[in-house]
Coordinates of C-alpha atoms in Angstrom, one line a residue:
M102 CA -7.7 315.0 209.4
K103 CA -5.4 314.6 212.4
N104 CA -1.8 313.9 211.5
I105 CA -1.4 311.3 214.5
N106 CA -4.0 308.6 215.1
V107 CA -3.7 305.7 217.4
F108 CA -5.1 302.1 217.0
G109 CA -5.4 299.3 219.5
Y110 CA -5.9 295.6 218.7
A111 CA -5.6 292.0 219.9
T112 CA -6.5 288.6 219.0
F113 CA -9.7 287.8 221.1
G114 CA -10.5 284.2 220.0
T115 CA -13.9 282.9 219.4
P116 CA -16.3 284.4 218.3
N117 CA -14.5 287.7 217.3
G118 CA -10.9 286.7 216.5
F119 CA -8.7 289.7 215.7
T120 CA -10.2 293.1 215.8
Q121 CA -8.8 296.6 215.7
S122 CA -10.2 300.0 216.8
C123 CA -9.2 303.6 216.5
I124 CA -8.6 304.7 220.1
Y125 CA -7.5 308.2 219.1
G126 CA -7.8 310.4 216.1
N127 CA -9.8 310.0 212.8
K128 CA -12.4 307.1 213.4
S129 CA -12.9 306.9 209.6
L130 CA -9.6 305.2 209.3
E131 CA -11.1 301.9 210.7
K132 CA -12.8 301.4 207.4
I133 CA -9.7 302.2 205.3
L134 CA -6.6 300.9 207.0
K135 CA -5.4 297.4 206.4
K136 CA -5.5 295.1 209.3
F137 CA -2.5 295.2 211.7
D138 CA -2.8 291.4 212.4
L139 CA 0.3 289.2 212.1
K140 CA 0.5 286.7 209.5
S141 CA 0.9 283.8 211.8
D142 CA 2.1 281.3 209.3
A143 CA 5.1 283.7 208.5
I144 CA 5.8 285.4 212.0
Q145 CA 4.4 285.1 215.4
L146 CA 5.3 285.7 219.1
L147 CA 6.4 282.5 220.9
S148 CA 6.9 283.6 224.6
P149 CA 5.6 286.2 227.1
N150 CA 8.9 288.0 226.8
D151 CA 8.9 288.5 223.2
R152 CA 8.3 291.7 221.4
I153 CA 7.9 292.7 217.8
Y154 CA 8.1 296.1 216.2
S155 CA 7.2 297.2 212.8
I156 CA 6.9 300.1 210.4
R157 CA 4.3 299.8 207.6
K158 CA 3.3 302.1 204.7
E159 CA 0.0 302.5 202.7
S160 CA -1.9 305.1 201.0
A161 CA -5.5 306.1 201.5
Q162 CA -7.6 309.1 200.1
N163 CA -4.5 310.6 198.5
N164 CA -2.6 310.5 201.7
I165 CA 0.5 308.6 202.8
L166 CA 0.0 306.7 206.1
L167 CA 3.0 305.5 208.0
S168 CA 2.3 303.1 211.0
Y169 CA 4.8 302.3 213.8
S170 CA 3.7 299.3 215.8
V171 CA 4.6 297.2 218.7
Y172 CA 3.3 293.6 219.5
T173 CA 3.5 291.8 222.8
F174 CA 2.3 288.6 224.2
A175 CA -1.4 288.1 225.4
K176 CA -3.6 285.1 225.8
E177 CA -7.2 284.8 224.5
K178 CA -9.7 284.5 227.2
N179 CA -11.0 280.9 226.3
S180 CA -8.1 279.6 224.5
N181 CA -4.4 278.5 224.9
R182 CA -3.4 278.7 221.2
S183 CA 0.0 280.1 220.4
G184 CA 0.8 283.3 218.7
T185 CA -1.8 285.4 220.4
F186 CA -1.0 289.1 221.1
I187 CA -2.1 292.7 222.0
G188 CA -0.7 295.6 220.0
T189 CA -0.7 299.3 219.6
S190 CA -0.1 301.4 216.4
L191 CA 0.6 305.1 215.9
V192 CA -0.5 305.9 212.5
F193 CA 0.8 309.2 210.9
T194 CA -0.9 310.9 208.0
N195 CA 1.7 312.6 205.7
E196 CA 3.7 313.7 208.6
I197 CA 5.7 312.1 211.5
L198 CA 7.4 312.6 214.6
P199 CA 11.2 312.3 215.3
E200 CA 12.0 308.6 216.2
N201 CA 12.7 309.3 219.9
L202 CA 9.2 310.7 220.4
I203 CA 7.5 308.0 218.3
L204 CA 9.1 305.2 220.6
S205 CA 8.5 306.8 223.9
S206 CA 4.8 307.7 222.9
L207 CA 4.3 304.1 221.5
H208 CA 5.7 302.5 224.6
E209 CA 3.7 304.5 227.1
I210 CA 0.4 304.0 225.3
H211 CA 1.0 300.3 224.8
I212 CA 1.9 299.6 228.5
N213 CA -1.0 301.5 229.7
L214 CA -3.4 299.8 227.3
K215 CA -1.9 296.3 228.1
N216 CA -2.3 297.0 232.0
N217 CA -5.8 298.1 231.6
N218 CA -7.0 295.0 229.5
V219 CA -4.6 292.0 230.2
S220 CA -4.9 290.3 233.6
G221 CA -1.9 289.7 235.8
D222 CA 0.8 287.0 235.4
G223 CA -1.3 285.0 233.2
F224 CA -1.3 287.6 230.3
V225 CA -5.0 286.8 229.7
L226 CA -7.2 289.4 227.9
N227 CA -10.1 290.3 230.0
I228 CA -12.4 291.6 227.1
N229 CA -13.6 290.1 224.0
H230 CA -13.3 293.0 221.4
S231 CA -11.2 296.0 220.6
K232 CA -14.2 298.3 220.9
D233 CA -14.5 297.3 224.5
F234 CA -10.8 298.4 225.4
N235 CA -10.5 300.2 228.8
L236 CA -8.7 303.5 227.7
Q237 CA -8.7 305.1 231.0
D238 CA -5.5 307.2 231.4
I239 CA -3.6 305.5 228.6
F240 CA -2.8 309.0 227.1
S241 CA -0.5 311.6 228.8
K242 CA -1.7 315.0 229.3
D243 CA 0.8 316.3 226.8
F244 CA 0.0 313.7 223.9
E245 CA -2.0 316.1 221.9
K246 CA 0.8 318.6 221.8
L247 CA 2.8 316.1 219.7
E248 CA 0.7 317.3 216.7
Y249 CA 2.9 320.4 216.7
Q250 CA 6.1 318.6 216.5
T251 CA 5.5 316.5 213.2
H252 CA 7.4 316.9 209.9
K253 CA 6.7 315.9 206.4
I254 CA 7.2 312.4 205.1
D255 CA 9.4 312.7 202.1
F256 CA 9.8 309.6 199.8
L257 CA 11.6 309.8 196.7
D258 CA 9.7 307.0 195.1
W259 CA 6.9 304.5 196.1
D260 CA 6.5 300.8 195.2
N261 CA 3.5 299.0 196.3
S262 CA 5.3 295.7 196.2
G263 CA 3.5 293.7 198.8
Y264 CA 6.9 292.6 200.2
S265 CA 7.7 292.2 203.9
L266 CA 11.0 292.3 205.5
V267 CA 12.2 290.9 209.0
I268 CA 15.3 292.5 210.6
K269 CA 17.0 290.3 213.5
T270 CA 19.0 292.4 215.9
D271 CA 20.7 291.3 219.0
K272 CA 18.8 293.5 221.3
L273 CA 15.8 295.8 221.2
D274 CA 16.8 298.5 223.5
T275 CA 15.7 302.2 223.0
N276 CA 18.8 303.3 221.0
S277 CA 18.7 300.3 218.7
I278 CA 15.0 300.7 218.0
Q279 CA 15.4 304.3 217.2
D280 CA 18.3 303.5 214.9
L281 CA 16.3 300.7 213.1
F282 CA 13.3 303.1 212.7
R283 CA 15.4 305.8 211.2
K284 CA 17.4 303.5 208.8
S285 CA 14.4 301.7 207.7
L286 CA 12.8 304.7 206.2
S287 CA 15.3 304.4 203.5
I288 CA 14.3 301.0 202.3
L289 CA 10.4 301.4 203.0
P290 CA 9.7 302.4 199.4
K291 CA 10.7 299.0 198.5
Y292 CA 8.9 297.0 201.1
D293 CA 5.4 297.5 202.5
T294 CA 6.2 296.3 206.1
V295 CA 9.3 296.0 208.0
Y296 CA 9.5 294.0 211.3
F297 CA 12.1 294.1 213.9
I298 CA 12.8 291.2 216.4
D299 CA 15.6 290.2 218.8
S300 CA 14.4 286.6 219.5
K301 CA 16.4 283.6 218.1
E302 CA 13.3 281.6 218.2
I303 CA 11.2 283.9 216.2
A304 CA 14.0 284.4 213.6
E305 CA 14.2 280.4 213.3
F306 CA 10.4 280.4 212.8
V307 CA 10.6 283.1 210.1
S308 CA 13.4 281.4 208.3
Q309 CA 11.7 278.0 208.3
K310 CA 8.5 279.4 207.0
R311 CA 10.4 281.4 204.2
L312 CA 7.4 283.6 203.5
F313 CA 9.3 286.9 204.7
R314 CA 12.8 287.8 204.0
L315 CA 15.0 287.7 206.9
I316 CA 18.2 289.8 207.3
D317 CA 20.4 291.1 210.2
K318 CA 21.5 294.7 210.9
N319 CA 24.5 294.3 208.5
G320 CA 22.1 293.0 205.9
L321 CA 20.0 296.2 206.5
D322 CA 23.1 298.4 205.7
R323 CA 23.7 296.4 202.6
E324 CA 19.9 296.8 201.6
I325 CA 20.2 300.6 202.1
E326 CA 23.3 300.7 199.9
K327 CA 21.8 298.5 197.3
L328 CA 18.7 300.6 197.1
Q329 CA 20.6 303.8 196.9
E330 CA 22.6 302.4 194.0
E331 CA 19.3 301.5 192.3
R332 CA 17.9 305.0 192.9
V333 CA 21.0 306.5 191.5
Q334 CA 20.7 304.2 188.4
K335 CA 17.0 305.2 188.1
V336 CA 17.8 308.8 188.0
E337 CA 20.7 308.3 185.5
N338 CA 18.3 306.3 183.3
A339 CA 15.7 309.0 183.6
I340 CA 18.1 311.7 182.7
L341 CA 19.3 309.7 179.6
Y342 CA 15.7 309.1 178.7
L343 CA 14.8 312.8 178.9
K344 CA 18.1 313.9 177.0
N345 CA 17.2 311.3 174.2
K346 CA 13.6 312.7 174.0
R347 CA 15.1 316.3 173.9
L348 CA 17.5 315.4 171.1
K349 CA 14.6 313.9 169.2
H350 CA 12.3 317.0 169.7
E351 CA 15.3 319.1 168.8
E352 CA 15.8 317.2 165.5
N353 CA 12.1 317.2 164.8
G354 CA 12.0 320.9 165.5
R355 CA 14.9 321.4 163.1
K356 CA 13.4 319.5 160.3
E357 CA 9.9 321.2 160.9
L358 CA 11.6 324.7 160.7
E359 CA 13.5 323.8 157.5
N360 CA 10.3 322.7 155.9
F361 CA 8.4 325.8 157.1
K362 CA 11.3 327.9 155.9
K363 CA 11.2 326.2 152.3
K364 CA 7.4 326.6 152.2
I365 CA 7.8 330.2 152.9
E366 CA 10.4 330.8 150.2
H367 CA 8.2 328.7 147.7
N368 CA 5.2 330.9 148.6
E369 CA 7.3 334.0 148.2
Q370 CA 8.4 332.9 144.6
K371 CA 4.8 332.2 143.9
H372 CA 3.8 335.5 145.1
S373 CA 6.6 337.3 143.1
A374 CA 5.6 335.3 140.0
N375 CA 1.9 336.1 140.5
S376 CA 2.7 339.8 141.0
K377 CA 4.5 340.0 137.6
I378 CA 1.6 338.2 136.0
I379 CA -0.9 340.5 137.5
E380 CA 1.2 343.6 136.5
E381 CA 1.4 342.2 132.8
S382 CA -2.1 341.4 132.6
D383 CA -3.0 344.9 133.9
R384 CA -1.0 346.5 131.2
N385 CA -2.4 344.1 128.5
L386 CA -5.9 344.9 129.7
K387 CA -5.4 348.6 129.1
A388 CA -3.6 348.1 125.7
L389 CA -6.6 345.8 124.6
N390 CA -9.1 348.1 125.9
N391 CA -7.4 351.1 123.9
L392 CA -7.1 348.9 120.9
Y393 CA -10.9 348.2 120.9
Q394 CA -11.8 351.7 121.5
A395 CA -9.7 352.9 118.4
F396 CA -11.1 350.1 116.4
L397 CA -14.7 351.0 117.3
R398 CA -14.0 354.6 116.7
K399 CA -12.5 354.2 113.3
S400 CA -15.5 351.8 112.5
D401 CA -17.8 354.5 113.3
E402 CA -16.0 356.7 111.1
L403 CA -16.3 354.2 108.1
I404 CA -19.9 353.8 108.9
S405 CA -20.4 357.6 108.6
K406 CA -18.6 357.9 105.4
L407 CA -20.8 355.0 104.0
S408 CA -23.9 356.9 105.1
S409 CA -22.7 359.9 103.2
E410 CA -22.8 358.1 100.0
K411 CA -19.0 357.3 99.7
G412 CA -17.9 354.3 97.7
L413 CA -19.0 351.0 99.0
N414 CA -16.1 349.1 97.7
D415 CA -13.6 351.7 99.2
I416 CA -15.4 351.5 102.5
N417 CA -15.4 347.7 102.6
Y418 CA -11.7 347.8 101.7
S419 CA -10.9 350.3 104.5
Y420 CA -12.8 348.3 106.9
S421 CA -11.1 345.0 105.9
Q422 CA -7.8 346.8 106.4
L423 CA -8.9 348.3 109.7
E424 CA -10.0 344.9 110.9
K425 CA -6.7 343.3 109.7
D426 CA -4.5 345.9 111.5
F427 CA -6.8 345.5 114.5
L428 CA -6.3 341.7 114.7
N429 CA -2.6 342.0 113.9
E430 CA -2.2 344.4 117.0
K431 CA -4.4 342.2 119.1
S432 CA -2.3 339.1 118.4
K433 CA 0.8 341.0 119.7
L434 CA -0.6 341.0 123.2
D435 CA 0.0 338.2 125.5
F436 CA -2.9 336.1 126.7
I437 CA -3.8 336.5 130.3
S438 CA -2.0 333.6 132.3
D439 CA -3.6 332.2 135.3
V440 CA -1.9 332.9 138.7
S441 CA -1.1 330.1 141.4
S442 CA -3.6 330.5 144.1
F443 CA -3.7 329.4 147.7
S444 CA -7.4 329.2 147.8
T445 CA -10.2 327.4 145.8
T446 CA -10.8 329.0 142.4
R447 CA -13.8 331.4 142.2
T448 CA -16.5 331.5 139.4
V449 CA -16.1 334.6 137.3
S450 CA -19.2 336.1 136.0
S451 CA -19.6 338.2 132.8
M452 CA -19.5 342.0 133.1
P453 CA -21.5 344.6 131.2
L454 CA -19.9 346.8 128.5
S455 CA -20.2 349.8 130.8
R456 CA -17.4 348.5 133.0
L457 CA -14.8 349.0 130.3
I458 CA -11.9 351.4 131.2
P459 CA -12.3 354.8 129.4
E460 CA -9.6 355.4 126.8
E461 CA -8.4 358.6 128.3
D462 CA -8.1 357.2 131.9
D463 CA -4.4 356.4 132.1
E464 CA -4.5 356.3 135.9
P465 CA -5.0 352.8 137.4
E466 CA -7.6 352.2 140.0
K467 CA -6.1 352.0 143.5
S468 CA -8.4 349.3 144.6
K469 CA -8.6 346.0 142.4
P470 CA -10.8 343.8 144.5
D471 CA -10.9 341.2 141.7
V472 CA -8.6 341.9 138.8
F473 CA -9.1 338.6 137.2
K474 CA -12.8 338.8 137.0
I475 CA -12.4 342.4 135.4
I476 CA -9.9 341.0 132.8
S477 CA -12.1 338.1 132.0
A478 CA -15.2 340.2 131.6
V479 CA -13.4 342.9 129.5
L480 CA -12.1 340.3 127.1
N481 CA -15.5 338.4 126.7
V482 CA -17.4 341.7 126.2
L483 CA -15.0 343.4 123.8
L484 CA -14.9 340.2 121.6
I485 CA -18.7 340.2 121.6
G486 CA -18.7 343.9 120.8
G487 CA -16.3 343.3 117.8
A488 CA -18.3 340.6 116.4
I489 CA -21.6 342.7 116.6
V490 CA -20.0 345.6 114.7
F491 CA -18.6 343.3 112.1
Y492 CA -22.1 341.7 111.7
T493 CA -24.0 345.0 111.7
M494 CA -21.8 346.5 108.8
F495 CA -22.3 343.4 106.6
Y496 CA -25.4 341.7 107.5
G497 CA -27.7 344.0 109.1
K498 CA -28.6 344.9 112.6
P499 CA -28.6 342.0 114.9
S500 CA -30.6 341.3 118.1
E501 CA -28.6 342.0 121.2
P502 CA -26.9 338.8 122.6
A503 CA -27.8 337.6 126.0
I504 CA -24.9 337.2 128.3
P505 CA -25.5 334.2 130.3
N506 CA -25.0 334.2 134.0
T507 CA -22.7 331.1 134.7
T508 CA -23.0 331.2 138.5
E509 CA -25.5 329.1 140.0
S510 CA -26.2 328.3 143.6
Q511 CA -26.3 324.6 144.3
E512 CA -27.7 325.3 147.7
N513 CA -30.5 327.5 146.5
T514 CA -31.4 324.9 143.8
V515 CA -31.7 322.4 146.5
I516 CA -33.7 324.5 148.7
E517 CA -36.1 325.3 145.7
S518 CA -36.7 321.6 145.1
I519 CA -37.7 321.2 148.8
T520 CA -39.7 324.3 149.0
S521 CA -41.1 324.9 145.6
D522 CA -44.8 324.9 145.5
S523 CA -46.6 324.8 148.9
A524 CA -46.8 321.2 150.0
S525 CA -49.9 321.9 152.1
G526 CA -51.9 322.2 148.8
K527 CA -50.7 318.8 147.8
L528 CA -51.5 316.9 150.9
N529 CA -55.0 315.4 151.0
P530 CA -56.8 316.2 153.2
T531 CA -55.0 319.7 153.8
P532 CA -53.6 319.9 157.3
N533 CA -55.6 322.2 159.6
A534 CA -54.0 321.7 163.0
V535 CA -50.6 321.0 164.7
A536 CA -49.5 318.3 167.0
E537 CA -50.2 319.4 170.6
N538 CA -49.5 316.4 172.8
Q539 CA -46.5 317.7 174.6
E540 CA -45.5 314.3 176.0
N541 CA -45.3 312.9 172.5
I542 CA -43.4 316.0 171.3
A543 CA -41.0 315.7 174.2
E544 CA -40.3 312.0 173.4
M545 CA -39.8 312.8 169.8
L546 CA -37.4 315.6 170.5
N547 CA -35.3 313.4 172.8
R548 CA -34.7 311.1 169.8
F549 CA -33.3 313.9 167.6
D550 CA -29.9 315.2 167.3
R551 CA -28.0 317.5 165.0
T552 CA -27.4 314.4 162.6
S553 CA -31.2 313.8 162.2
T554 CA -32.3 313.9 158.7
I555 CA -35.8 315.3 157.7
H556 CA -36.7 311.8 156.5
Y557 CA -35.8 310.3 159.9
V558 CA -37.7 313.1 161.6
T559 CA -40.8 312.3 159.5
D560 CA -40.6 308.6 160.4
I561 CA -40.5 309.4 164.1
I562 CA -43.4 311.9 163.9
F563 CA -45.5 309.1 162.1
E564 CA -44.4 306.6 164.8
K565 CA -45.3 308.8 167.8
N566 CA -48.5 310.3 166.2
K567 CA -50.9 307.5 165.0
S568 CA -53.4 310.1 163.8
I569 CA -50.8 311.7 161.6
K570 CA -49.6 308.6 160.2
D571 CA -53.1 307.3 159.4
V572 CA -53.8 310.2 157.2
Y573 CA -50.5 310.9 155.5
Q574 CA -48.4 307.9 155.7
F575 CA -48.8 307.4 151.8
Q576 CA -48.0 311.0 151.2
K577 CA -44.6 311.0 153.1
N578 CA -42.7 313.2 150.5
D579 CA -45.3 316.0 150.5
Y580 CA -45.5 315.9 154.3
K581 CA -41.6 316.3 154.6
K582 CA -41.8 319.4 152.2
L583 CA -44.6 320.8 154.4
L584 CA -42.7 320.3 157.5
F585 CA -39.7 322.1 156.1
E586 CA -41.9 325.0 154.9
K587 CA -43.5 325.3 158.5
N588 CA -40.0 325.0 160.3
P589 CA -37.4 326.5 157.9
E590 CA -35.2 327.7 160.9
A591 CA -35.0 324.3 162.3
F592 CA -33.5 322.7 159.2
R593 CA -30.3 323.1 157.1
V594 CA -29.9 322.0 153.5
D595 CA -26.7 320.1 152.9
N596 CA -25.4 318.9 149.6
T597 CA -27.4 315.7 149.6
D598 CA -29.9 316.0 152.4
T599 CA -31.8 318.1 154.9
V600 CA -30.8 317.9 158.4
L601 CA -32.4 319.1 161.7
I602 CA -30.0 321.7 163.4
R603 CA -32.4 323.2 165.9
K604 CA -34.8 320.8 167.4
D605 CA -36.1 323.4 169.8
L606 CA -37.4 325.3 166.7
L607 CA -39.3 322.4 165.4
Q608 CA -42.6 323.7 166.8
N609 CA -45.0 323.3 164.0
I610 CA -45.9 319.8 163.1
P611 CA -48.7 319.6 160.7
S612 CA -51.7 317.5 161.5
Y613 CA -55.3 317.0 160.5
R614 CA -58.2 317.2 163.0
Q615 CA -61.6 315.9 161.7
Q616 CA -64.4 318.5 161.9
Q617 CA -67.1 317.8 164.3

């Protein structure tokens, strides 16, 4: 996109009215730019000697567009109404020229455009539309070189206020206009358009209509000063706002860090307490194991004595004394305490007798993957073992007790309930085919997502396949089970339902095809 574009425009009367055209640069701006038409009920040219200059800002396609314009008197071809004009605008995209080059280029192009398209002393337009402008020799040979002399437009802020300002000056000579152009950039963020006039009649017209604000050059200086004060106040407010936010974040950060530190200290205390419990439990485990080993060994000795015809009463007394001493020593051991855990409690399964720690092994294992399971298993088995020995001595040989497995998988149970017994044998008639209509299958798959239950999937299969529905609509539960069996990778069993997780794996849809 060119940085410099030129628009020409005029009021042409019936039937075209005001039209504008891009006569140099990016033609696509014709559809984007607002019209340069003067709002005739707010400001207008009143005599052939009148001129109006303006600066206008707008944005389009993420670009800042700044337009410098000049309007001069021109009559419509078939009308004598007032306020008619011909005008020229230099439209800059993101970059502008120095004020002296803007004004000299604007004057030169406008004078040439007016000479080519307005007739003589009558100031009458000789064309009916801006697209018919005679553009011969209106641009100098060096005009394109101006592209290399532009500089960035720099606005601190931007306010699409819709306001227009009219500045009345005593004269619109070259120096005055350049000075007005330069100063007005400071207030342009507050106003969309700033007009410059030197005609008392136009100033009175604007004052009477009261649609645009009217000030003089001194008013411009006050406006610049006021805007600067507002900008300073905005900056100060922004600084205060950011400082307050920073303080708030700082305070929140301090509180979060303190809470985090307290949690760490609390967890360290838990860890220390748990370590002590584990160490104590480990010692009690070894002591309990040694106690049982000694008890069982001495029990064997008493049994041997009884077998070698020693006195039954003596043996019974000795065993009772042994058992009493055993229970007394056992009571001196602390029960194992549960430790605090940061995760959910795991189910501890029973352990076989062979996992007992040998009596002569005083060296603890270096790796204890689950010390709580081991402790629980040892206690359970040793207590059972002690009961067995006691019962054997006085009541005969017992049958070996079965140690129940307390760990059950809810998920496996759910799966078994779905897949137990092949459902194909329950369906009548037994399915002998699969759905093959690809269009139906595609429509079904489009209706499934990762939240679709097997119940919903079955309903859609019945809906889209009349032949399947007619045969199995009263056997829906058995059909669901068979659908799961045929496509196990497509479904996932949750706690309460079975959900379709891979609809691309739902490839085997049972059907029945009547034999010919």
